[in-house]
PDB file of C-alpha atoms and ligand atoms in Angstrom:
ATOM      1  CA  MET V   1      87.173 102.662  98.549  1.00 97.00           C
ATOM      2  CA  ILE V   2      90.440 102.990 100.457  1.00 98.00           C
ATOM      3  CA  ARG V   3      93.563 101.329  98.982  1.00 98.00           C
ATOM      4  CA  LEU V   4      96.861 101.374 100.844  1.00 98.00           C
ATOM      5  CA  HIS V   5     100.227 100.715  99.211  1.00 98.00           C
ATOM      6  CA  HIS V   6     102.118  99.078 101.968  1.00 98.00           C
ATOM      7  CA  VAL V   7     105.235  97.317 103.231  1.00 97.00           C
ATOM      8  CA  PRO V   8     104.388  95.330 106.372  1.00 96.00           C
ATOM      9  CA  TRP V   9     105.875  97.066 109.421  1.00 97.00           C
ATOM     10  CA  GLY V  10     107.211  99.859 107.214  1.00 97.00           C
ATOM     11  CA  ARG V  11     106.181 103.510 107.511  1.00 98.00           C
ATOM     12  CA  SER V  12     102.816 102.662 105.971  1.00 98.00           C
ATOM     13  CA  PHE V  13     101.969 100.993 109.280  1.00 98.00           C
ATOM     14  CA  ARG V  14     101.280 104.540 110.498  1.00 98.00           C
ATOM     15  CA  VAL V  15      98.483 104.901 107.970  1.00 99.00           C
ATOM     16  CA  LEU V  16      97.080 101.414 108.512  1.00 98.00           C
ATOM     17  CA  TRP V  17      96.935 102.046 112.254  1.00 98.00           C
ATOM     18  CA  LEU V  18      95.390 105.511 111.950  1.00 99.00           C
ATOM     19  CA  LEU V  19      92.715 104.173 109.609  1.00 99.00           C
ATOM     20  CA  CYS V  20      91.969 101.459 112.183  1.00 98.00           C
ATOM     21  CA  GLU V  21      91.722 104.159 114.871  1.00 99.00           C
ATOM     22  CA  MET V  22      89.132 105.820 112.654  1.00 98.00           C
ATOM     23  CA  GLY V  23      87.155 102.619 112.256  1.00 98.00           C
ATOM     24  CA  THR V  24      87.855 102.473 108.512  1.00 98.00           C
ATOM     25  CA  PRO V  25      90.660  99.989 107.814  1.00 98.00           C
ATOM     26  CA  PRO V  26      91.705  99.905 104.149  1.00 98.00           C
ATOM     27  CA  ASP V  27      89.405  98.007 101.796  1.00 98.00           C
ATOM     28  CA  GLU V  28      92.483  96.854  99.918  1.00 98.00           C
ATOM     29  CA  ILE V  29      96.134  96.589 100.905  1.00 98.00           C
ATOM     30  CA  ILE V  30      98.756  96.160  98.193  1.00 98.00           C
ATOM     31  CA  ARG V  31     101.839  94.713  99.827  1.00 98.00           C
ATOM     32  CA  TYR V  32     105.417  95.151  98.628  1.00 97.00           C
ATOM     33  CA  ARG V  33     108.825  94.075  99.877  1.00 95.00           C
ATOM     34  CA  ILE V  34     111.712  96.522 100.162  1.00 93.00           C
ATOM     35  CA  GLY V  35     113.982  96.145  97.163  1.00 90.00           C
ATOM     36  CA  GLU V  36     111.538  94.240  95.004  1.00 93.00           C
ATOM     37  CA  ARG V  37     111.065  95.283  91.417  1.00 95.00           C
ATOM     38  CA  ALA V  38     107.346  96.011  91.851  1.00 95.00           C
ATOM     39  CA  MET V  39     108.265  99.086  93.889  1.00 96.00           C
ATOM     40  CA  ARG V  40     109.711 100.680  90.738  1.00 95.00           C
ATOM     41  CA  GLU V  41     106.977  99.618  88.339  1.00 95.00           C
ATOM     42  CA  PRO V  42     103.654 101.148  87.311  1.00 95.00           C
ATOM     43  CA  GLY V  43     101.228 100.488  90.089  1.00 95.00           C
ATOM     44  CA  LEU V  44     103.179 101.988  92.966  1.00 97.00           C
ATOM     45  CA  MET V  45     105.030 104.469  90.714  1.00 97.00           C
ATOM     46  CA  ASP V  46     101.663 105.756  89.466  1.00 97.00           C
ATOM     47  CA  VAL V  47     100.708 106.836  92.964  1.00 98.00           C
ATOM     48  CA  SER V  48     104.129 107.488  94.539  1.00 98.00           C
ATOM     49  CA  PRO V  49     106.570 108.812  91.946  1.00 97.00           C
ATOM     50  CA  ALA V  50     109.725 107.876  93.866  1.00 97.00           C
ATOM     51  CA  GLY V  51     108.420 104.355  94.472  1.00 97.00           C
ATOM     52  CA  ARG V  52     108.083 104.793  98.229  1.00 98.00           C
ATOM     53  CA  ILE V  53     105.413 103.600 100.609  1.00 98.00           C
ATOM     54  CA  PRO V  54     102.995 104.610 101.981  1.00 98.00           C
ATOM     55  CA  ALA V  55     100.724 105.812  99.235  1.00 98.00           C
ATOM     56  CA  LEU V  56      97.003 106.000  99.755  1.00 98.00           C
ATOM     57  CA  GLU V  57      94.103 106.034  97.320  1.00 98.00           C
ATOM     58  CA  ILE V  58      91.122 107.616  99.034  1.00 98.00           C
ATOM     59  CA  ASP V  59      88.315 110.128  98.373  1.00 98.00           C
ATOM     60  CA  GLY V  60      89.057 109.964  94.638  1.00 98.00           C
ATOM     61  CA  ILE V  61      92.632 111.205  95.116  1.00 98.00           C
ATOM     62  CA  THR V  62      96.064 109.664  95.632  1.00 98.00           C
ATOM     63  CA  ILE V  63      98.504 110.898  98.248  1.00 98.00           C
ATOM     64  CA  PHE V  64     102.001 109.831  99.335  1.00 98.00           C
ATOM     65  CA  GLU V  65     104.297 110.791 102.286  1.00 98.00           C
ATOM     66  CA  SER V  66     103.143 109.387 105.600  1.00 98.00           C
ATOM     67  CA  GLY V  67     103.118 112.782 107.349  1.00 98.00           C
ATOM     68  CA  ALA V  68     100.963 114.307 104.624  1.00 98.00           C
ATOM     69  CA  ILE V  69      98.606 111.323 104.678  1.00 99.00           C
ATOM     70  CA  VAL V  70      98.267 111.466 108.454  1.00 99.00           C
ATOM     71  CA  GLN V  71      97.503 115.186 108.352  1.00 98.00           C
ATOM     72  CA  TYR V  72      95.061 114.728 105.471  1.00 98.00           C
ATOM     73  CA  LEU V  73      93.188 111.970 107.301  1.00 99.00           C
ATOM     74  CA  CYS V  74      93.089 113.983 110.538  1.00 98.00           C
ATOM     75  CA  GLU V  75      91.740 117.039 108.696  1.00 98.00           C
ATOM     76  CA  THR V  76      89.198 115.292 106.506  1.00 98.00           C
ATOM     77  CA  ARG V  77      87.969 113.027 109.341  1.00 98.00           C
ATOM     78  CA  SER V  78      88.115 115.721 112.008  1.00 98.00           C
ATOM     79  CA  ASP V  79      85.216 114.246 113.991  1.00 98.00           C
ATOM     80  CA  HIS V  80      87.710 111.759 115.481  1.00 98.00           C
ATOM     81  CA  GLY V  81      89.679 114.613 117.036  1.00 98.00           C
ATOM     82  CA  PHE V  82      93.044 113.231 115.900  1.00 99.00           C
ATOM     83  CA  GLY V  83      94.287 116.490 114.321  1.00 98.00           C
ATOM     84  CA  ARG V  84      95.292 119.773 115.932  1.00 98.00           C
ATOM     85  CA  GLY V  85      94.250 122.454 113.478  1.00 97.00           C
ATOM     86  CA  PRO V  86      95.070 126.162 113.239  1.00 97.00           C
ATOM     87  CA  GLY V  87      94.233 127.902 116.505  1.00 97.00           C
ATOM     88  CA  ASP V  88      94.613 124.750 118.607  1.00 98.00           C
ATOM     89  CA  VAL V  89      96.999 125.269 121.542  1.00 98.00           C
ATOM     90  CA  GLU V  90      98.724 121.976 120.668  1.00 98.00           C
ATOM     91  CA  ARG V  91      99.096 122.806 116.969  1.00 98.00           C
ATOM     92  CA  VAL V  92     102.824 123.597 117.129  1.00 98.00           C
ATOM     93  CA  ARG V  93     103.745 120.462 119.103  1.00 98.00           C
ATOM     94  CA  PHE V  94     101.573 118.390 116.724  1.00 98.00           C
ATOM     95  CA  LEU V  95     103.325 119.731 113.627  1.00 98.00           C
ATOM     96  CA  GLU V  96     106.738 119.316 115.235  1.00 98.00           C
ATOM     97  CA  ALA V  97     105.990 115.682 116.045  1.00 98.00           C
ATOM     98  CA  ILE V  98     104.931 114.884 112.490  1.00 98.00           C
ATOM     99  CA  GLY V  99     108.192 116.290 111.139  1.00 98.00           C
ATOM    100  CA  PHE V 100     110.355 114.944 113.957  1.00 98.00           C
ATOM    101  CA  ALA V 101     109.002 111.440 113.405  1.00 98.00           C
ATOM    102  CA  GLU V 102     110.557 111.544 109.946  1.00 98.00           C
ATOM    103  CA  THR V 103     113.879 112.927 111.265  1.00 98.00           C
ATOM    104  CA  GLN V 104     113.972 109.878 113.489  1.00 98.00           C
ATOM    105  CA  ALA V 105     112.689 107.439 110.852  1.00 98.00           C
ATOM    106  CA  SER V 106     115.385 108.524 108.388  1.00 98.00           C
ATOM    107  CA  LEU V 107     118.032 107.422 110.932  1.00 98.00           C
ATOM    108  CA  ILE V 108     116.267 104.083 111.390  1.00 98.00           C
ATOM    109  CA  GLU V 109     116.164 103.734 107.606  1.00 97.00           C
ATOM    110  CA  GLN V 110     119.948 104.183 107.382  1.00 97.00           C
ATOM    111  CA  LEU V 111     120.433 101.545 110.052  1.00 97.00           C
ATOM    112  CA  ASN V 112     118.010  99.192 108.293  1.00 97.00           C
ATOM    113  CA  LEU V 113     119.983  99.673 105.103  1.00 95.00           C
ATOM    114  CA  ASN V 114     123.314  98.908 106.743  1.00 94.00           C
ATOM    115  CA  HIS V 115     122.189  96.059 108.970  1.00 94.00           C
ATOM    116  CA  LEU V 116     119.497  94.365 106.891  1.00 93.00           C
ATOM    117  CA  PHE V 117     119.532  95.194 103.231  1.00 92.00           C
ATOM    118  CA  LEU V 118     123.141  95.293 102.031  1.00 92.00           C
ATOM    119  CA  ARG V 119     124.152  92.175 100.142  1.00 88.00           C
ATOM    120  CA  PRO V 120     127.750  90.907  99.744  1.00 89.00           C
ATOM    121  CA  PRO V 121     130.161  92.185  98.613  1.00 92.00           C
ATOM    122  CA  ALA V 122     128.687  95.393 100.070  1.00 92.00           C
ATOM    123  CA  LYS V 123     129.435  95.714 103.776  1.00 88.00           C
ATOM    124  CA  PRO V 124     127.906  97.964 106.428  1.00 88.00           C
ATOM    125  CA  SER V 125     130.061 100.913 107.378  1.00 91.00           C
ATOM    126  CA  PRO V 126     130.842 100.755 111.126  1.00 93.00           C
ATOM    127  CA  THR V 127     131.383 104.522 111.101  1.00 94.00           C
ATOM    128  CA  VAL V 128     128.013 105.262 109.501  1.00 94.00           C
ATOM    129  CA  VAL V 129     126.245 102.742 111.750  1.00 96.00           C
ATOM    130  CA  LYS V 130     127.883 104.163 114.877  1.00 96.00           C
ATOM    131  CA  LEU V 131     127.054 107.740 113.929  1.00 97.00           C
ATOM    132  CA  ASN V 132     123.451 106.974 113.038  1.00 97.00           C
ATOM    133  CA  THR V 133     122.976 104.880 116.173  1.00 98.00           C
ATOM    134  CA  LEU V 134     124.203 107.789 118.301  1.00 97.00           C
ATOM    135  CA  ARG V 135     121.992 110.194 116.392  1.00 98.00           C
ATOM    136  CA  LEU V 136     118.994 107.896 116.824  1.00 98.00           C
ATOM    137  CA  ALA V 137     119.708 107.775 120.574  1.00 98.00           C
ATOM    138  CA  ASP V 138     119.785 111.602 120.578  1.00 98.00           C
ATOM    139  CA  THR V 139     116.295 111.705 119.071  1.00 98.00           C
ATOM    140  CA  LEU V 140     115.033 109.183 121.634  1.00 98.00           C
ATOM    141  CA  ARG V 141     116.478 111.258 124.489  1.00 98.00           C
ATOM    142  CA  ALA V 142     114.742 114.305 123.029  1.00 98.00           C
ATOM    143  CA  LEU V 143     111.452 112.433 122.676  1.00 98.00           C
ATOM    144  CA  GLU V 144     111.742 111.171 126.260  1.00 98.00           C
ATOM    145  CA  GLY V 145     111.527 114.810 127.320  1.00 98.00           C
ATOM    146  CA  MET V 146     108.651 115.644 124.971  1.00 98.00           C
ATOM    147  CA  VAL V 147     106.108 112.884 125.414  1.00 98.00           C
ATOM    148  CA  ALA V 148     103.168 113.741 127.689  1.00 96.00           C
ATOM    149  CA  GLY V 149     102.259 110.277 128.975  1.00 98.00           C
ATOM    150  CA  GLU V 150     100.202 107.560 127.286  1.00 98.00           C
ATOM    151  CA  THR V 151      99.832 109.865 124.293  1.00 98.00           C
ATOM    152  CA  PHE V 152     102.310 112.330 122.844  1.00 98.00           C
ATOM    153  CA  LEU V 153     100.049 115.334 123.443  1.00 98.00           C
ATOM    154  CA  PRO V 154      98.441 115.921 126.844  1.00 98.00           C
ATOM    155  CA  SER V 155      94.912 116.084 125.431  1.00 98.00           C
ATOM    156  CA  GLY V 156      94.873 112.564 123.983  1.00 98.00           C
ATOM    157  CA  PHE V 157      95.575 110.438 120.936  1.00 98.00           C
ATOM    158  CA  SER V 158      96.472 112.263 117.723  1.00 98.00           C
ATOM    159  CA  GLY V 159      98.109 111.748 114.360  1.00 98.00           C
ATOM    160  CA  ALA V 160     101.422 112.457 116.120  1.00 98.00           C
ATOM    161  CA  ASP V 161     101.106 109.114 117.906  1.00 98.00           C
ATOM    162  CA  ALA V 162     100.547 107.248 114.647  1.00 98.00           C
ATOM    163  CA  MET V 163     103.715 108.870 113.269  1.00 98.00           C
ATOM    164  CA  LEU V 164     105.903 108.210 116.325  1.00 98.00           C
ATOM    165  CA  GLY V 165     104.552 104.755 117.116  1.00 97.00           C
ATOM    166  CA  PHE V 166     106.131 103.185 114.055  1.00 96.00           C
ATOM    167  CA  ASN V 167     109.520 104.531 115.164  1.00 98.00           C
ATOM    168  CA  LEU V 168     109.157 103.012 118.615  1.00 98.00           C
ATOM    169  CA  PHE V 169     108.506  99.662 116.990  1.00 98.00           C
ATOM    170  CA  ALA V 170     111.810  99.897 115.075  1.00 98.00           C
ATOM    171  CA  ALA V 171     114.212 101.917 117.256  1.00 98.00           C
ATOM    172  CA  PRO V 172     114.668  99.268 120.020  1.00 98.00           C
ATOM    173  CA  TYR V 173     116.373  96.979 117.494  1.00 98.00           C
ATOM    174  CA  TYR V 174     119.227  99.480 117.395  1.00 98.00           C
ATOM    175  CA  VAL V 175     119.214 101.432 120.660  1.00 98.00           C
ATOM    176  CA  ARG V 176     118.725  99.999 124.161  1.00 98.00           C
ATOM    177  CA  MET V 177     115.617 101.593 125.627  1.00 98.00           C
ATOM    178  CA  ASP V 178     116.567 101.274 129.339  1.00 98.00           C
ATOM    179  CA  PRO V 179     117.401 105.005 129.680  1.00 98.00           C
ATOM    180  CA  TYR V 180     113.952 105.998 128.375  1.00 98.00           C
ATOM    181  CA  PRO V 181     111.297 104.840 130.878  1.00 98.00           C
ATOM    182  CA  ARG V 182     108.701 107.333 129.677  1.00 98.00           C
ATOM    183  CA  LEU V 183     109.084 106.158 126.091  1.00 98.00           C
ATOM    184  CA  ARG V 184     108.779 102.529 127.157  1.00 98.00           C
ATOM    185  CA  ALA V 185     105.549 103.316 129.021  1.00 98.00           C
ATOM    186  CA  TYR V 186     104.275 105.377 126.087  1.00 98.00           C
ATOM    187  CA  TRP V 187     105.029 102.596 123.606  1.00 98.00           C
ATOM    188  CA  ALA V 188     103.341 100.011 125.852  1.00 98.00           C
ATOM    189  CA  ALA V 189     100.236 102.220 126.063  1.00 98.00           C
ATOM    190  CA  LEU V 190     100.135 102.658 122.289  1.00 98.00           C
ATOM    191  CA  GLN V 191     100.432  98.916 121.719  1.00 98.00           C
ATOM    192  CA  ALA V 192      97.543  98.275 124.113  1.00 98.00           C
ATOM    193  CA  ARG V 193      95.143 100.365 122.034  1.00 98.00           C
ATOM    194  CA  PRO V 194      92.489  98.206 120.319  1.00 98.00           C
ATOM    195  CA  ALA V 195      93.137  99.868 116.950  1.00 98.00           C
ATOM    196  CA  PHE V 196      96.870  99.231 117.233  1.00 98.00           C
ATOM    197  CA  ARG V 197      96.142  95.570 117.940  1.00 98.00           C
ATOM    198  CA  GLN V 198      93.790  95.443 114.980  1.00 98.00           C
ATOM    199  CA  ALA V 199      96.477  96.893 112.708  1.00 98.00           C
ATOM    200  CA  ALA V 200      99.116  94.540 114.141  1.00 98.00           C
ATOM    201  CA  GLU V 201      96.819  91.595 113.474  1.00 98.00           C
ATOM    202  CA  ILE V 202      96.361  92.688 109.859  1.00 97.00           C
ATOM    203  CA  GLU V 203     100.175  92.880 109.603  1.00 96.00           C
ATOM    204  CA  GLY V 204     100.993  89.538 111.171  1.00 95.00           C
ATOM    205  CA  PRO V 205     104.351  88.936 112.858  1.00 95.00           C
ATOM    206  CA  GLN V 206     107.114  91.270 111.750  1.00 95.00           C
ATOM    207  CA  ALA V 207     109.591  89.625 109.378  1.00 91.00           C
ATOM    208  CA  PHE V 208     111.890  92.599 109.063  1.00 90.00           C
ATOM    209  CA  TYR V 209     114.308  91.970 111.909  1.00 97.00           C
ATOM    210  CA  ALA V 210     115.886  88.542 112.359  1.00 96.00           C
ATOM    211  CA  ARG V 211     117.526  89.419 115.683  1.00 96.00           C
ATOM    212  CA  ASP V 212     116.283  91.053 118.871  1.00 97.00           C
ATOM    213  CA  PHE V 213     119.071  93.621 118.768  1.00 98.00           C
ATOM    214  CA  TYR V 214     121.683  94.778 116.275  1.00 97.00           C
ATOM    215  CA  GLU V 215     124.993  95.865 117.780  1.00 94.00           C
ATOM    216  CA  VAL V 216     127.207  98.437 116.112  1.00 92.00           C
ATOM    217  CA  PRO V 217     129.688  96.358 114.070  1.00 84.00           C
ATOM    218  CA  VAL V 218     133.298  96.471 115.179  1.00 82.00           C
ATOM    219  CA  ASP V 219     135.606  98.250 112.761  1.00 73.00           C
ATOM    220  CA  VAL V 220     138.377  95.873 111.630  1.00 52.00           C
TER     221      VAL V 220
HETATM  222  N1  LIG L   1     109.180 110.406 104.077  1.00 69.06           N
HETATM  223  C1  LIG L   1     108.543 109.284 103.450  1.00 69.06           C
HETATM  224  C2  LIG L   1     109.499 108.107 103.410  1.00 69.06           C
HETATM  225  C3  LIG L   1     108.920 106.921 102.661  1.00 69.06           C
HETATM  226  C4  LIG L   1     109.901 105.763 102.587  1.00 69.06           C
HETATM  227  O1  LIG L   1     111.092 105.961 102.334  1.00 69.06           O
HETATM  228  N2  LIG L   1     109.401 104.536 102.773  1.00 69.06           N
HETATM  229  C5  LIG L   1     110.268 103.392 102.672  1.00 69.06           C
HETATM  230  C6  LIG L   1     109.753 102.210 103.477  1.00 69.06           C
HETATM  231  S1  LIG L   1     109.580 102.552 105.194  1.00 69.06           S
HETATM  232  C7  LIG L   1     110.334 102.956 101.224  1.00 69.06           C
HETATM  233  O2  LIG L   1     109.361 103.030 100.519  1.00 69.06           O
HETATM  234  N3  LIG L   1     111.492 102.462 100.788  1.00 69.06           N
HETATM  235  C8  LIG L   1     111.628 101.949  99.475  1.00 69.06           C
HETATM  236  C9  LIG L   1     112.977 102.257  98.884  1.00 69.06           C
HETATM  237  O3  LIG L   1     113.788 102.872  99.576  1.00 69.06           O
HETATM  238  O4  LIG L   1     113.183 101.867  97.757  1.00 69.06           O
HETATM  239  C10 LIG L   1     107.256 108.947 104.206  1.00 69.06           C
HETATM  240  O5  LIG L   1     107.210 109.215 105.413  1.00 69.06           O
HETATM  241  O6  LIG L   1     106.302 108.449 103.603  1.00 69.06           O
END
């Protein structure tokens, strides 16, 4: 029995997608919306003490933090070859990518907060948005130089791709991707994977972003 605590097109997409890659999509998906009360109530709080998604119930345990879940799944389902364990030549790059994906996602989260989730009278801070947009672009430039091709690591698909793929879904709403041709090709290749399509079909159309692109607001 695999139960995923999930916000559609949130970080838990990483876990949904990886489980699809493994041929074991969740038996049950409990869906939440950012900001809703249920994210701070027993249920999610029992399995993720800060009320964050993803959390996964699997193998008789519960586990939260997407990077930890991805590593756990790669290690416990090692026959798929999605992990890079101790001794593997790609181990260091794999671990870096798992952590770096969260460096990048935390910038996206700040931009989501400012652009999407603040309610009047709260207003987005143009300074914070500008800074985080520039910092997000820095991480994309770095990733452009790191990615091997159709997968992050030269030897093929890994948990690193599940971590980074979610970011490449979200980042283009805030940063123009024209300067990053390798990332655009990488993202297109990820989206073409049958398991990605399966996960995207489970999700349905994204309802997070109302516009195609969010400009940095002008300071008045
Ligand atoms: N580092 C954590 C971050 C989890 C996280 O912040 N998830 C967001 C959604 S993408 C969340 O649950 N937000 C709820 C909130 O901020 O109240 C992970 O990778 O799992």
